Amino acid sequence: MAKRRMMRGSIALAEGAITAGCRYYFGYPITPQNEISEHLSSRLPEVGGVFLQAESEIASINMMLGAAAAGARAMTSSSGPGISLMQEGLSYMAGSELPGLVVNITRLGPGLGGIAACQGDYWQATRGGGHGDYRLIVLAPNSVQEMHDLAIRALHLADQYRNPAMILADAILGQMMEPVNLEPPLVEIPPKPWALTGARGRKAQLIKSLYLADGEMEKHNWKMYAKYQRLQEAEVMVEEDLEEQMDLLLVSFGSCSRMVNSAVALARSRGYRVGHIRPITLFPFPSREIREASRRVGKVLTVEMNTGQMWEDVRLAVHPGTLCRLLARPGGAIPAPKEIFEEIEKFVRAGDHFAENIC
Amino acid sequence: MATSIREMSKKPEILTGGHRLCAGCGASIAVRQVLMGAPDGVHLVVANPTGCLEVSTTIYPYTSWNCSYIHCAFENAASTMSGVEAAFKSLQRQGKIKEDFRFVVFGGDGGTYDIGFQALSGALERGHRMVYVCYNNEAYMNTGIQRSGATVLGTWTTTSPYGENSFGKTQNRKDMTAIAAAHNIPYVAQASISHWRDLVRKAEKAFAVDGPSFINVLSPCHRGWRYPMEQTVEVAKLAVQTCIWPLYEVEDGKWHITVKVRDKKPVEEYLKTQGRFAHLLKEKKYAEALPLIQEYVDQEWEKLRFLSGEQE
């Protein structure tokens, strides 16, 4: 039976991971995600799991790599600078096709980074982040319920595709409290015949990311590419709030999409016909959905809490000739619904010259 | 040497008032005492990895630092200062800088024992002339009291909770001062904010040597240790008197206890002053940690006495 409880985003995420059968957490303190570690430090031992605080993020990601290689469902969480330190390990995991969940409760801006909400890690998350030709599976919740549900989803996708997955959220989602429906315990973890479990009774196997024989590395990279194509075909998650006839389409993700939802409601109450597409998976990106909707509307406004990172993916996705415009707040400020509404109003009324970019 | 209060009161304050550290914070006391040991007339460059001290003293657009100051990431204060010191030496060789400089790092125990360990070890091995000070409050306080490599066995922190299967942190801390000494650098010391004369003398020696020096200063944190804020100095003093934090120095490889403890108090005297150990004394099932802490203290104290040539 589903239980409904008032919960903080970080705690809901941690509980989601436990529900998904994740029993191994490796982490290192950094604000604003410490609630995840603190909660799991007492919860995991209760369910027979392991909580381990590492001496750095480099250590925690490589502990996760070790656990994943042994066949465990494992996770880590961090924020901005800590996620940057993890990139080498993430690249190794992707190259070795090892699953795992990384949670990034982002920080604001490059360098030390403030702890206000921001979406500046979009490129790092969706382009792989570390060295080499790889992708992360990236899910972007916009509610406490989704912090819980997408943690479960991300762990499943990671195992299914043998690839690290990331939850990209921010301090708003990590700290705020909302009612959550807790799913009853779920599905079993898929078998992992590739895992290193001791070679007793079977042939020894090898997990590695480096292939030296002529042409082998290229073959390996094409194999991973094919996997990312399969993800693109089968695993796109998107929330579409479209109308029959539209003057304007908005695209936004994560916490920012909540303000866009309010702006859309405001615009509709004033008689504007606007639609909203919210990518839930940032990789794979819902390019097809955005192309189809933009064909019908012609004008697309992207709203982001960065200088326009997802905007690049939107412009790659839209139907040729679409007018594209960006409302960006990269400084830790949250775009108010009224500010978004004014931009909607201007863009709908204006001629083509108002668009910053025509694709 | 300026170790009378009268002389010390004449020294300019480098860490000035108006910062946002908590009332009763040990960190600012540690910094001010260390900087009392800086020679007169030198320029100071302070490096600070991310932590309470950094966030509370450099709130933009203000600074509490009356000297050059560089903030760096959590894991690399010793590397950043290595670069500063190497650049200084080069400019000095080229005759472009005539003034005298000293380089000081203030890292917390997280930034020293854990994530900054590799950078520190490299800097000590390469021999950069810097005074590396660990202001040690035995946990990650800035992020909300998580256990660190400096946390004492049995301690409650938010990531070493006590419960059915655990009495708090289950491991002993590492001996970071001895690890620094193992780099065979000219000067290493362990100090406490409660023994200001001892600490200022150690700082003077650290500033004087031509090479790296390391001082590990016990700097109690009343938020994380859970005691009334006015007791910071008393708590630190008890750490010395119970020998859970003995004061000593290692000068050119010679170990020397600087504050003798004739009647070593039971460690419980120290533990009972702080909420982070309260569960050990309140609940029977956690009491098994108590002899483990005392044994650890005794063993380390005897080791120190042996190294200092004070054991019969």
XYZ file of C-alpha atoms in Angstrom:
671
model
C 0.000 0.000 0.000
C 1.312 3.393 -0.931
C 2.328 5.571 1.986
C 2.005 9.335 1.720
C 4.482 11.320 3.779
C 5.801 14.861 4.053
C 9.441 14.703 3.097
C 12.492 16.748 2.206
C 13.803 16.249 -1.345
C 17.162 14.810 -0.265
C 15.504 12.333 2.088
C 12.932 11.282 -0.511
C 15.766 10.616 -2.942
C 17.670 8.564 -0.360
C 14.533 6.548 0.444
C 13.921 6.007 -3.270
C 17.410 4.551 -3.635
C 16.779 2.172 -0.726
C 13.460 1.138 -2.277
C 15.312 0.417 -5.529
C 17.556 -2.010 -3.659
C 20.607 0.212 -3.469
C 22.546 -0.906 -0.382
C 25.897 0.793 -0.902
C 26.526 4.486 -0.503
C 29.911 6.186 -0.741
C 30.138 9.919 -0.171
C 31.996 12.933 1.106
C 30.610 16.042 2.851
C 29.638 19.015 0.713
C 26.765 21.468 1.022
C 23.906 21.464 -0.075
C 23.546 17.667 -0.233
C 24.679 16.519 3.239
C 21.142 15.487 4.173
C 21.465 12.535 1.782
C 24.616 11.239 3.510
C 23.309 11.943 6.988
C 20.079 10.080 6.319
C 21.789 7.094 4.733
C 24.427 6.872 7.485
C 21.736 5.604 9.840
C 19.249 4.126 7.323
C 21.565 1.851 5.329
C 22.804 -0.156 8.341
C 19.121 -0.688 9.269
C 18.481 -2.439 5.955
C 21.745 -4.381 5.978
C 23.571 -1.954 3.725
C 26.841 -0.091 3.901
C 27.367 3.633 4.416
C 30.928 4.716 3.888
C 32.309 8.226 4.167
C 35.379 8.525 1.965
C 38.342 10.880 2.339
C 37.477 12.713 -0.888
C 35.108 12.596 -3.845
C 37.833 10.927 -5.896
C 37.743 8.122 -3.356
C 33.940 7.898 -3.220
C 33.449 7.565 -6.990
C 36.128 4.886 -7.183
C 34.576 3.020 -4.249
C 31.374 3.045 -6.290
C 33.322 1.736 -9.287
C 34.605 -1.122 -7.142
C 31.158 -1.962 -5.781
C 29.660 -1.824 -9.279
C 32.335 -4.148 -10.667
C 31.434 -6.613 -7.908
C 27.823 -6.484 -9.108
C 26.323 -4.250 -6.408
C 23.731 -1.558 -6.921
C 25.580 1.478 -5.563
C 25.326 5.247 -5.393
C 27.139 8.417 -4.441
C 26.060 12.033 -4.116
C 27.840 15.352 -4.186
C 27.669 18.878 -5.482
C 29.508 21.051 -8.064
C 33.194 20.917 -7.061
C 32.840 17.360 -5.768
C 31.205 16.206 -9.015
C 34.134 17.780 -10.888
C 36.557 15.684 -8.840
C 34.562 12.566 -9.746
C 34.873 13.001 -13.503
C 37.860 10.716 -13.988
C 36.101 7.937 -12.111
C 32.880 8.494 -14.072
C 34.790 8.246 -17.335
C 36.331 4.963 -16.146
C 32.900 3.656 -15.178
C 31.363 4.601 -18.528
C 34.320 3.130 -20.421
C 34.120 -0.066 -18.369
C 30.318 -0.109 -18.764
C 29.700 -0.123 -15.024
C 26.362 1.050 -13.602
C 25.864 3.371 -10.640
C 23.961 6.459 -9.534
C 25.563 9.867 -9.016
C 23.412 12.586 -7.506
C 24.436 16.176 -8.205
C 22.704 18.746 -6.006
C 24.374 21.511 -7.948
C 26.172 24.605 -6.779
C 26.134 28.029 -8.346
C 28.755 29.146 -10.808
C 32.261 27.896 -11.574
C 34.953 27.680 -8.907
C 33.907 27.431 -5.285
C 30.273 27.992 -6.177
C 27.525 29.317 -3.942
C 24.847 27.013 -2.630
C 21.893 28.793 -4.236
C 19.919 26.927 -6.889
C 21.438 26.960 -10.367
C 21.447 24.853 -13.533
C 25.010 25.576 -14.652
C 26.061 21.900 -14.615
C 23.833 20.987 -17.588
C 26.704 20.690 -20.057
C 28.936 18.796 -17.634
C 26.125 16.322 -16.948
C 24.793 15.807 -20.464
C 28.099 15.812 -22.395
C 29.659 13.097 -20.287
C 31.715 15.446 -18.138
C 34.989 13.574 -18.066
C 37.390 12.615 -20.844
C 36.466 10.409 -23.759
C 33.485 9.633 -25.938
C 30.712 8.774 -23.521
C 27.417 9.932 -22.037
C 25.726 9.750 -18.682
C 22.049 8.943 -18.368
C 20.753 12.211 -16.872
C 17.422 12.657 -15.116
C 16.155 16.032 -13.901
C 13.395 15.947 -11.260
C 11.212 18.982 -10.561
C 9.437 17.847 -7.372
C 10.128 15.914 -4.191
C 8.002 13.085 -5.602
C 10.282 12.919 -8.627
C 13.420 13.050 -6.428
C 12.099 9.758 -5.035
C 10.788 8.208 -8.254
C 13.662 9.186 -10.522
C 16.240 7.837 -8.056
C 14.571 4.446 -8.525
C 14.338 4.938 -12.295
C 17.972 6.046 -12.589
C 19.265 3.012 -10.703
C 17.232 0.714 -12.981
C 18.354 2.447 -16.168
C 21.973 2.333 -15.015
C 21.817 -1.437 -14.494
C 19.802 -2.050 -17.642
C 22.211 -0.140 -19.882
C 25.396 -0.754 -17.869
C 26.129 2.953 -17.721
C 26.441 5.468 -14.875
C 23.323 7.594 -14.368
C 23.019 11.033 -12.817
C 20.239 12.843 -11.000
C 20.703 16.542 -11.744
C 18.919 18.622 -9.116
C 19.597 21.732 -7.077
C 19.236 23.126 -3.561
C 15.558 23.997 -4.105
C 14.719 20.351 -4.823
C 17.095 19.003 -2.190
C 15.835 21.198 0.631
C 12.119 21.729 0.026
C 9.427 19.568 1.578
C 6.396 18.146 -0.232
C 4.090 15.186 0.251
C 5.447 12.031 -1.352
C 3.845 8.724 -2.269
C 6.320 6.027 -1.371
C 6.103 3.127 -3.801
C 5.887 -0.369 -2.376
C 9.161 -2.341 -2.640
C 10.033 -2.917 -6.225
C 11.257 -5.244 -8.882
C 14.411 -7.275 -8.610
C 17.792 -6.082 -9.779
C 18.618 -7.532 -13.220
C 21.146 -10.381 -13.249
C 24.738 -9.228 -13.760
C 26.574 -12.168 -15.304
C 29.447 -9.829 -16.185
C 30.166 -8.937 -12.551
C 33.428 -9.935 -10.900
C 32.288 -12.321 -8.207
C 35.188 -14.751 -8.026
C 35.710 -17.159 -10.907
C 34.752 -20.311 -9.008
C 32.901 -22.693 -11.344
C 33.065 -20.397 -14.331
C 35.532 -18.810 -16.692
C 37.415 -15.784 -15.408
C 36.129 -12.492 -16.752
C 37.557 -9.047 -17.200
C 36.154 -5.546 -16.829
C 38.253 -2.822 -18.426
C 38.019 0.456 -20.273
C 41.174 0.214 -22.379
C 41.398 -1.813 -25.584
C 44.814 -1.842 -27.219
C 44.468 -4.261 -30.112
C 44.143 -2.647 -33.520
C 40.613 -1.334 -34.081
C 39.291 -2.678 -30.780
C 38.922 0.709 -29.091
C 36.993 2.086 -32.041
C 34.728 -0.948 -31.955
C 34.200 -0.411 -28.223
C 33.307 3.265 -28.716
C 30.841 2.406 -31.506
C 29.306 -0.214 -29.222
C 28.787 2.431 -26.539
C 27.430 4.813 -29.164
C 24.874 2.199 -30.210
C 23.838 1.940 -26.564
C 23.282 5.698 -26.404
C 21.199 5.441 -29.605
C 19.081 2.747 -27.943
C 18.607 5.034 -24.935
C 17.534 7.810 -27.304
C 14.969 5.483 -28.918
C 13.501 3.912 -25.814
C 14.088 5.925 -22.663
C 13.161 9.563 -23.291
C 10.983 10.943 -20.489
C 9.216 14.208 -21.071
C 6.260 16.155 -19.693
C 4.220 17.876 -22.397
C 1.595 20.495 -21.665
C 0.509 21.496 -25.169
C -2.559 23.082 -26.725
C -4.304 22.469 -30.035
C -3.331 25.933 -31.338
C -0.232 27.610 -29.885
C 1.411 31.030 -30.201
C 4.480 30.002 -28.267
C 6.207 26.924 -26.862
C 8.248 27.065 -23.665
C 11.006 24.607 -22.757
C 12.472 24.324 -19.260
C 13.698 21.641 -16.854
C 14.148 20.967 -13.151
C 13.224 23.493 -10.482
C 12.992 26.247 -13.118
C 10.070 24.445 -14.788
C 7.921 25.069 -11.698
C 8.137 28.816 -12.288
C 7.426 28.240 -15.981
C 4.317 26.238 -15.051
C 3.047 29.244 -13.087
C 3.877 31.589 -15.972
C 2.058 29.329 -18.434
C -1.043 29.357 -16.228
C -0.837 33.150 -15.978
C -0.422 33.533 -19.752
C -3.365 31.256 -20.470
C -5.553 33.213 -18.043
C -4.721 36.314 -20.128
C -5.695 34.576 -23.342
C -2.280 33.540 -24.682
C -2.056 30.114 -26.251
C 1.183 28.670 -24.893
C 2.586 25.189 -24.479
C 5.342 23.832 -22.262
C 7.724 20.929 -22.763
C 9.737 19.750 -19.791
C 12.542 17.294 -20.532
C 12.748 14.835 -17.618
C 15.622 12.931 -19.185
C 18.261 15.483 -20.222
C 20.165 12.669 -21.846
C 18.527 11.162 -23.817
C 17.084 14.569 -24.753
C 13.488 14.758 -26.050
C 14.550 16.180 -29.418
C 11.738 14.505 -31.352
C 9.026 15.934 -29.091
C 10.486 19.429 -29.329
C 10.811 19.167 -33.120
C 7.194 18.057 -33.518
C 5.789 20.756 -31.231
C 7.956 23.529 -32.709
C 6.746 22.632 -36.210
C 3.239 23.555 -35.057
C 4.129 26.757 -33.223
C 7.155 28.444 -34.825
C 8.322 30.254 -31.686
C 10.211 28.598 -28.811
C 11.227 30.279 -25.562
C 13.738 28.409 -23.400
C 13.943 29.375 -19.722
C 17.021 28.286 -17.764
C 18.996 29.117 -14.631
C 22.283 29.277 -16.578
C 23.511 31.242 -19.609
C 21.727 29.008 -22.099
C 23.134 25.494 -21.962
C 20.010 23.466 -22.714
C 19.168 26.154 -25.272
C 21.830 24.584 -27.510
C 20.022 21.240 -27.425
C 16.701 22.976 -28.044
C 18.091 24.790 -31.098
C 19.498 21.519 -32.427
C 16.091 19.916 -31.970
C 13.627 22.492 -33.320
C 11.982 22.372 -36.706
C 13.996 24.400 -39.275
C 12.977 28.042 -39.341
C 11.754 28.130 -35.746
C 12.327 31.417 -33.916
C 14.240 30.724 -30.712
C 14.661 32.932 -27.713
C 16.273 32.465 -24.303
C 15.398 33.764 -20.862
C 18.451 33.053 -18.726
C 19.164 33.730 -15.048
C 22.636 32.356 -14.317
C 23.397 34.142 -11.063
C 21.479 32.154 -8.478
C 18.383 34.281 -9.058
C 15.183 32.433 -9.806
C 13.119 33.773 -12.726
C 9.773 34.894 -11.303
C 6.581 33.770 -13.079
C 5.791 37.420 -13.819
C 9.171 37.940 -15.460
C 8.621 34.846 -17.605
C 5.093 35.988 -18.430
C 6.369 39.382 -19.619
C 8.855 37.629 -21.863
C 6.059 35.413 -23.224
C 3.948 38.471 -23.930
C 6.772 40.297 -25.717
C 7.780 37.288 -27.789
C 4.226 36.460 -28.870
C 3.511 40.042 -29.944
C 6.897 40.806 -31.493
C 7.979 40.273 -35.062
C 10.774 37.969 -36.161
C 13.470 40.455 -35.183
C 12.785 39.749 -31.505
C 14.125 36.223 -31.722
C 17.763 35.931 -30.731
C 18.246 33.036 -33.045
C 16.487 31.566 -36.051
C 17.098 27.881 -36.545
C 60.617 36.301 21.507
C 57.320 38.041 22.082
C 55.604 35.695 24.466
C 54.652 38.062 27.247
C 51.146 39.447 27.073
C 52.549 42.971 27.188
C 54.683 42.411 24.088
C 52.001 40.427 22.282
C 49.430 43.161 22.810
C 51.637 45.497 20.784
C 51.559 43.254 17.703
C 49.192 44.261 14.942
C 46.127 42.033 14.509
C 46.197 40.289 11.137
C 42.804 38.600 11.534
C 40.703 41.601 12.454
C 37.356 41.766 14.218
C 33.981 41.753 12.491
C 34.260 38.285 10.981
C 31.296 35.932 11.229
C 32.806 33.004 13.105
C 30.641 31.857 16.033
C 31.166 33.423 19.439
C 33.467 31.020 21.263
C 34.967 29.555 18.075
C 38.417 28.045 18.535
C 39.543 28.721 14.957
C 39.954 32.490 15.249
C 41.874 32.042 18.520
C 44.213 29.585 16.802
C 44.806 31.940 13.866
C 45.478 34.982 16.056
C 47.890 33.077 18.302
C 49.787 31.608 15.349
C 50.098 34.998 13.660
C 51.429 36.474 16.938
C 54.436 34.309 16.196
C 55.167 35.896 12.817
C 58.379 37.934 12.753
C 57.979 41.724 12.750
C 58.246 43.517 9.443
C 57.486 40.596 7.092
C 54.641 40.452 4.608
C 52.250 37.576 5.092
C 50.414 35.501 2.507
C 47.644 33.337 3.946
C 46.050 30.462 2.010
C 42.780 29.002 3.132
C 40.963 26.016 1.728
C 37.177 25.986 1.897
C 35.880 25.705 5.450
C 34.357 27.640 8.347
C 37.361 29.964 8.629
C 37.250 30.847 4.936
C 33.499 31.373 4.588
C 33.251 33.402 7.795
C 36.182 35.752 7.244
C 35.801 36.563 3.550
C 32.146 37.374 3.007
C 32.156 39.418 -0.193
C 32.829 42.343 -0.408
C 34.479 42.254 3.029
C 37.589 40.593 4.390
C 38.913 40.201 7.910
C 42.452 39.570 6.686
C 44.908 42.394 7.026
C 47.376 40.643 4.707
C 47.502 38.972 1.293
C 45.008 36.148 1.190
C 44.266 33.399 -1.293
C 41.342 31.031 -1.164
C 41.526 27.706 -2.952
C 39.556 24.495 -3.325
C 39.168 22.074 -0.461
C 41.906 19.640 -1.464
C 44.807 21.803 -2.527
C 45.796 24.617 -0.133
C 49.302 23.203 0.173
C 49.612 23.036 -3.646
C 48.361 26.582 -4.110
C 50.827 27.825 -1.497
C 53.616 25.790 -3.126
C 52.956 27.763 -6.304
C 52.905 31.080 -4.456
C 56.144 30.271 -2.652
C 57.880 29.017 -5.810
C 56.880 32.189 -7.683
C 58.136 34.312 -4.783
C 61.500 32.542 -4.784
C 61.856 33.049 -8.521
C 61.023 36.762 -8.287
C 63.421 37.087 -5.374
C 66.219 35.409 -7.384
C 65.536 37.805 -10.249
C 65.801 40.710 -7.833
C 62.204 41.787 -8.481
C 61.119 41.455 -4.852
C 63.204 42.878 -2.054
C 60.806 42.539 0.865
C 60.601 39.509 3.108
C 57.536 37.276 2.886
C 56.161 34.415 4.938
C 53.569 31.923 3.727
C 50.927 30.439 6.015
C 48.186 27.904 5.324
C 45.223 27.521 7.673
C 43.421 24.299 6.834
C 40.785 22.505 8.873
C 41.138 18.841 9.766
C 39.040 17.802 6.748
C 41.290 19.802 4.439
C 44.407 18.441 6.151
C 43.812 14.870 7.340
C 41.512 13.795 4.499
C 41.084 15.503 1.158
C 44.117 17.801 1.426
C 46.498 15.091 2.603
C 48.102 14.341 -0.771
C 48.750 18.013 -1.527
C 50.213 18.555 1.959
C 52.495 15.535 1.731
C 53.793 16.694 -1.659
C 54.491 20.210 -0.401
C 56.309 18.948 2.698
C 58.413 16.530 0.628
C 59.380 19.231 -1.902
C 60.435 21.483 0.959
C 58.500 24.682 0.267
C 59.026 27.233 2.983
C 55.547 27.522 4.462
C 53.912 27.282 7.848
C 51.055 24.796 7.470
C 48.601 25.126 10.349
C 45.786 22.644 10.862
C 43.045 24.222 12.958
C 41.695 20.954 14.176
C 38.117 20.707 15.444
C 37.939 16.971 14.787
C 35.102 16.918 12.223
C 33.662 18.663 9.154
C 31.942 21.532 10.949
C 31.247 23.834 7.997
C 29.111 21.205 6.247
C 27.257 20.160 9.403
C 29.418 17.965 11.671
C 30.489 14.933 9.645
C 33.207 12.574 10.876
C 36.766 13.105 9.641
C 40.106 11.319 9.929
C 40.705 13.467 13.029
C 37.508 12.395 14.829
C 38.062 10.475 18.065
C 36.649 6.950 18.427
C 33.185 6.925 20.004
C 32.312 10.436 18.825
C 28.804 11.179 17.617
C 28.725 13.045 14.303
C 25.964 13.238 11.717
C 27.693 10.536 9.659
C 28.870 8.436 12.597
C 25.598 8.144 14.512
C 25.171 5.846 17.496
C 22.379 3.295 17.420
C 21.672 -0.432 17.588
C 24.960 -1.475 16.051
C 27.313 1.386 16.716
C 28.614 3.534 19.589
C 29.483 6.381 17.214
C 32.697 6.542 15.225
C 34.234 3.077 15.333
C 37.792 3.952 14.295
C 40.610 5.768 16.066
C 41.812 9.019 14.500
C 45.030 9.042 12.528
C 48.134 10.637 14.034
C 48.566 13.466 11.552
C 51.269 15.261 13.559
C 53.460 12.149 13.529
C 52.759 11.684 9.806
C 53.954 15.250 9.156
C 57.041 14.534 11.280
C 57.726 11.433 9.161
C 58.408 13.804 6.239
C 61.588 14.806 8.131
C 60.823 18.516 7.802
C 62.580 21.023 10.087
C 59.709 21.719 12.469
C 56.511 19.960 13.516
C 54.384 20.702 16.581
C 51.131 19.825 18.246
C 49.514 22.705 20.135
C 46.288 23.859 21.750
C 44.555 27.234 21.915
C 44.379 26.798 25.703
C 48.178 27.026 26.017
C 48.782 30.313 24.257
C 52.366 30.869 25.346
C 53.308 27.396 24.148
C 51.473 27.926 20.835
C 52.991 31.345 20.115
C 56.495 29.978 20.805
C 55.844 27.101 18.432
C 54.604 29.508 15.790
C 57.752 31.603 16.182
C 59.899 28.515 15.638
C 57.785 27.452 12.657
C 58.176 30.884 11.030
C 61.925 30.867 11.708
C 62.889 27.627 9.961
C 63.999 27.735 6.341
C 61.681 25.032 5.041
C 58.260 23.575 5.668
C 56.750 23.468 9.132
C 53.514 21.965 10.393
C 51.485 22.864 13.497
C 48.410 20.888 14.490
C 46.305 23.115 16.763
C 43.365 21.759 18.744
C 40.577 24.314 18.150
C 37.355 23.247 19.873
C 34.031 23.899 18.123
C 31.131 24.274 20.537
C 28.545 23.675 17.792
C 30.020 20.324 16.856
C 31.345 19.270 20.252
C 28.185 20.329 22.064
C 29.353 22.360 25.072
C 28.465 25.900 26.227
C 30.277 28.401 24.034
C 32.127 30.089 26.896
C 33.984 26.859 27.743
C 36.148 26.590 24.622
C 39.419 27.234 26.430
C 38.569 25.013 29.438
C 37.654 22.111 27.136
C 40.905 22.510 25.214
C 42.842 22.635 28.494
C 41.241 19.370 29.643
C 42.306 17.738 26.374
C 45.897 18.539 27.304
C 45.534 17.527 30.974
C 44.015 14.142 30.072
C 46.689 13.620 27.398
C 44.150 13.016 24.639
C 45.880 16.012 23.026
C 49.474 16.146 24.332
C 51.574 19.178 23.439
C 54.939 18.476 21.863
C 57.262 19.442 19.050
C 59.603 17.645 16.693
C 62.574 19.879 15.938
C 64.993 18.505 13.337
C 63.826 14.999 14.191
C 64.073 15.443 17.972
C 60.841 14.837 19.872
C 60.169 16.969 22.924
C 57.107 17.238 25.174
C 56.591 20.975 25.697
C 53.873 20.880 28.356
C 54.577 18.236 30.985
C 51.591 16.458 32.478
C 52.422 15.086 35.911
C 48.979 13.910 37.039
C 47.288 12.625 33.942
C 43.519 12.904 34.452
C 41.207 10.089 33.316
C 39.942 10.813 29.815
C 36.344 10.692 31.105
C 36.966 14.091 32.731
C 37.336 15.467 29.236
C 34.597 13.406 27.558
C 31.931 14.393 30.076
C 32.243 18.078 29.196
C 30.923 17.494 25.671
C 27.614 16.412 24.165
C 29.321 14.576 21.326
C 30.391 11.924 23.871
C 27.288 12.113 26.096
C 25.836 8.824 24.820
C 28.968 6.948 25.965
C 28.432 8.076 29.558
C 24.640 7.978 29.607
C 23.869 4.610 28.089
C 25.409 1.365 29.245
C 25.460 -0.263 25.824
C 27.837 2.380 24.501
C 30.163 2.297 27.524
C 32.356 -0.301 25.834
C 33.947 2.579 23.925
C 35.268 4.223 27.101
C 38.125 1.791 27.857
C 39.014 1.807 24.157
C 39.474 5.581 24.235
C 41.502 5.441 27.467
C 43.685 2.639 26.081
C 44.329 4.622 22.931
C 45.245 7.733 24.934
C 47.568 5.741 27.241
C 49.264 3.955 24.393
C 49.843 7.139 22.393
C 51.056 8.992 25.485
C 53.572 6.252 26.297
C 54.734 6.256 22.688
C 55.251 10.019 22.865
C 57.151 9.748 26.156
C 59.365 7.068 24.632
C 60.088 9.180 21.531
C 60.856 12.167 23.760
C 63.247 10.147 25.907
C 61.136 10.602 29.015
C 60.315 6.972 29.635
C 62.430 5.143 32.165
